Amino acid sequence: MGSPVRELAGATPVTRDRYVDLLRVVSLGTVVLGHWLMAAVTAGGVGNLLAVVPRLQLLTWVLQIMPVFFFVGGFSHALSYRSLARRRPEGFTGSVYPSFLRARLQRLLRPTMVFVLVWGVAALLVQLLGGGGGLTGVTLRLVTQPLWFVGVYLAMVAFTPALLKLHDRYGWGAFAVLAGAAASVDLLRFAAGVPYVEFLNFAFVWLAVHQLGFLRADGRIRRPGVLAAAGLTAAVALVAFGPYPLSMVGMPGEEISNMAPPTLALLGHGLWLAGAAELLRAPGARLAARPRVWRAVVAANGVAMTAFLWHLTAMLGVYGAMLALRLPLPGPATGAWWAQVPLRIAAAAAVTAALVAAFRTFERPVRAAPGRGTSGAGAVSAIGVTLALLGVLGLSMVGYAGLLEGHTALLITVHVSAPAAVAAALGGWLLVERAGR
């Protein structure tokens, strides 16, 4: 009997766009590798390699490829929602929205809730026992930061039906409206100094990139070279002549970040990456068609979210072990530091693999099928996804450090604590699960 991965790979329909799956794995894998590489940990704390060597920030124009993940997410969400709508049973007149949300979010929220609860219990125990200082405290603060991605992705799934309708009617015009809204936000932010308006671009910028995936699904990105050139030109001009920093990832202590909240420059970066991904479509598809490569892609896609959630835990655990064993931690960007990079990354990968083996069962997919589809179920789903979104975003900002002291962080205009964020995320997930059955 063959392995489950081999059987699943062998059963893949010939019509499946395997290149999209390859892009999903490569984009998340690059983000994970980037985090492992950028961390500059010493006995005194955690820094950022890009701050130590600023000229390396130019590499983020190639290695910050999270927009590619959201681009292929739009493609997948369009296909999934349309497929579910086509498979409505005869006589079914309700909405498929609750079932769509549950199916798309289960593989996202189940491993996320496990991560949140496991770390919540661990953080509470550590602080009850009097710990929480040094690297442990930094870890409690940093491990939840990847949850911002989960929050944004929740919004993309939630808005898919509405934005897909706009796409079906207006095509590129729907994308143009979102891009124009992002530009307007930056204008109000930088030219008029309107407070808090910049947070709207968490929606406008990322949903615009997501909208490009709808266009890809309908074969409407016919000139990817033009798209890539336009995006790259816009991003270069905005950074060269505007208030935008060079780095396409957040930098510690900087007044303006292209990532948090997203800027028009990051949208240009997303256009450039989407165009580049489409330019590589033919060779990428040939690569993904190779049996060994496809089996690796299938295996990686099956645990991608679990690996992403736990990769910072693994990395910080490796550094903690090095400190405990009194192994040398050279200064960032020194020759000794660079020589140690392969070993640290290999160790982080091994620990991540162990954590994936422990938690991978929570990422098993569920087949989408139209449920009750009542108007009440749709409302419950909307409330649930909103609560989950606010919860995971809040937790990404506040972390678990200072849990017993009631530490809070500002989520747009509201101060949120870790217990409140956990309760909102867990409650939202349960509502989505209930409404979609």
Short mmCIF file of C-alpha atoms in Angstrom, two decimals, residues 31-32 35-36 39 41 46 111-112 114-120 122-123 126 135-136 138-147 305-322 344-345 347-356 358-359 395 400:
data_model
loop_
_atom_site.label_atom_id
_atom_site.label_comp_id
_atom_site.label_asym_id
_atom_site.label_seq_id
_atom_site.Cartn_x
_atom_site.Cartn_y
_atom_site.Cartn_z
CA VAL A 31 8.44 33.78 4.57
CA VAL A 32 9.45 31.17 7.13
CA HIS A 35 12.06 35.00 9.53
CA TRP A 36 14.70 32.48 10.49
CA ALA A 39 16.37 37.05 13.52
CA VAL A 41 19.37 36.95 18.67
CA VAL A 46 16.28 39.84 19.64
CA PRO A 111 -4.65 24.71 13.87
CA THR A 112 -4.68 28.40 14.86
CA VAL A 114 -4.77 24.88 18.97
CA PHE A 115 -1.69 27.11 18.72
CA VAL A 116 -3.43 29.90 20.66
CA LEU A 117 -4.61 27.61 23.45
CA VAL A 118 -1.36 25.66 23.82
CA TRP A 119 0.68 28.84 24.02
CA GLY A 120 -1.89 30.45 26.33
CA ALA A 122 2.21 27.58 28.54
CA ALA A 123 2.45 31.34 29.04
CA VAL A 126 5.53 30.18 32.98
CA LEU A 135 14.45 35.53 26.02
CA THR A 136 11.39 33.81 27.52
CA VAL A 138 10.60 38.05 24.24
CA THR A 139 9.31 34.69 23.04
CA LEU A 140 5.94 35.21 24.75
CA ARG A 141 5.66 38.53 22.96
CA LEU A 142 6.87 37.42 19.51
CA VAL A 143 5.35 33.98 18.91
CA THR A 144 1.88 35.38 18.21
CA GLN A 145 3.02 37.93 15.62
CA PRO A 146 2.37 35.61 12.60
CA LEU A 147 -1.32 35.69 13.56
CA MET A 305 -0.45 26.34 8.14
CA THR A 306 0.80 24.27 11.07
CA ALA A 307 4.41 24.86 10.06
CA PHE A 308 3.80 28.58 9.62
CA LEU A 309 2.17 28.95 13.04
CA TRP A 310 4.94 27.12 14.90
CA HIS A 311 8.07 28.20 13.01
CA LEU A 312 8.87 31.14 15.32
CA THR A 313 8.38 28.88 18.33
CA ALA A 314 10.93 26.51 16.84
CA MET A 315 13.42 29.25 16.03
CA LEU A 316 13.24 30.88 19.46
CA GLY A 317 13.42 27.44 21.07
CA VAL A 318 16.69 26.79 19.25
CA TYR A 319 18.14 30.08 20.46
CA GLY A 320 16.92 29.36 23.99
CA ALA A 321 18.66 26.00 23.92
CA MET A 322 21.87 27.62 22.70
CA ARG A 344 20.64 27.37 13.10
CA ILE A 345 18.24 27.05 10.17
CA ALA A 347 17.97 23.08 13.81
CA ALA A 348 14.89 25.32 13.49
CA ALA A 349 13.63 23.18 10.58
CA ALA A 350 14.07 20.01 12.65
CA VAL A 351 12.16 21.45 15.62
CA THR A 352 9.44 22.74 13.30
CA ALA A 353 9.12 19.26 11.78
CA ALA A 354 8.68 17.80 15.28
CA LEU A 355 5.98 20.36 16.10
CA VAL A 356 4.24 19.66 12.80
CA ALA A 358 2.60 16.74 16.94
CA PHE A 359 -0.08 19.10 15.65
CA LEU A 395 -3.44 38.60 19.93
CA TYR A 400 1.33 36.61 25.89
#
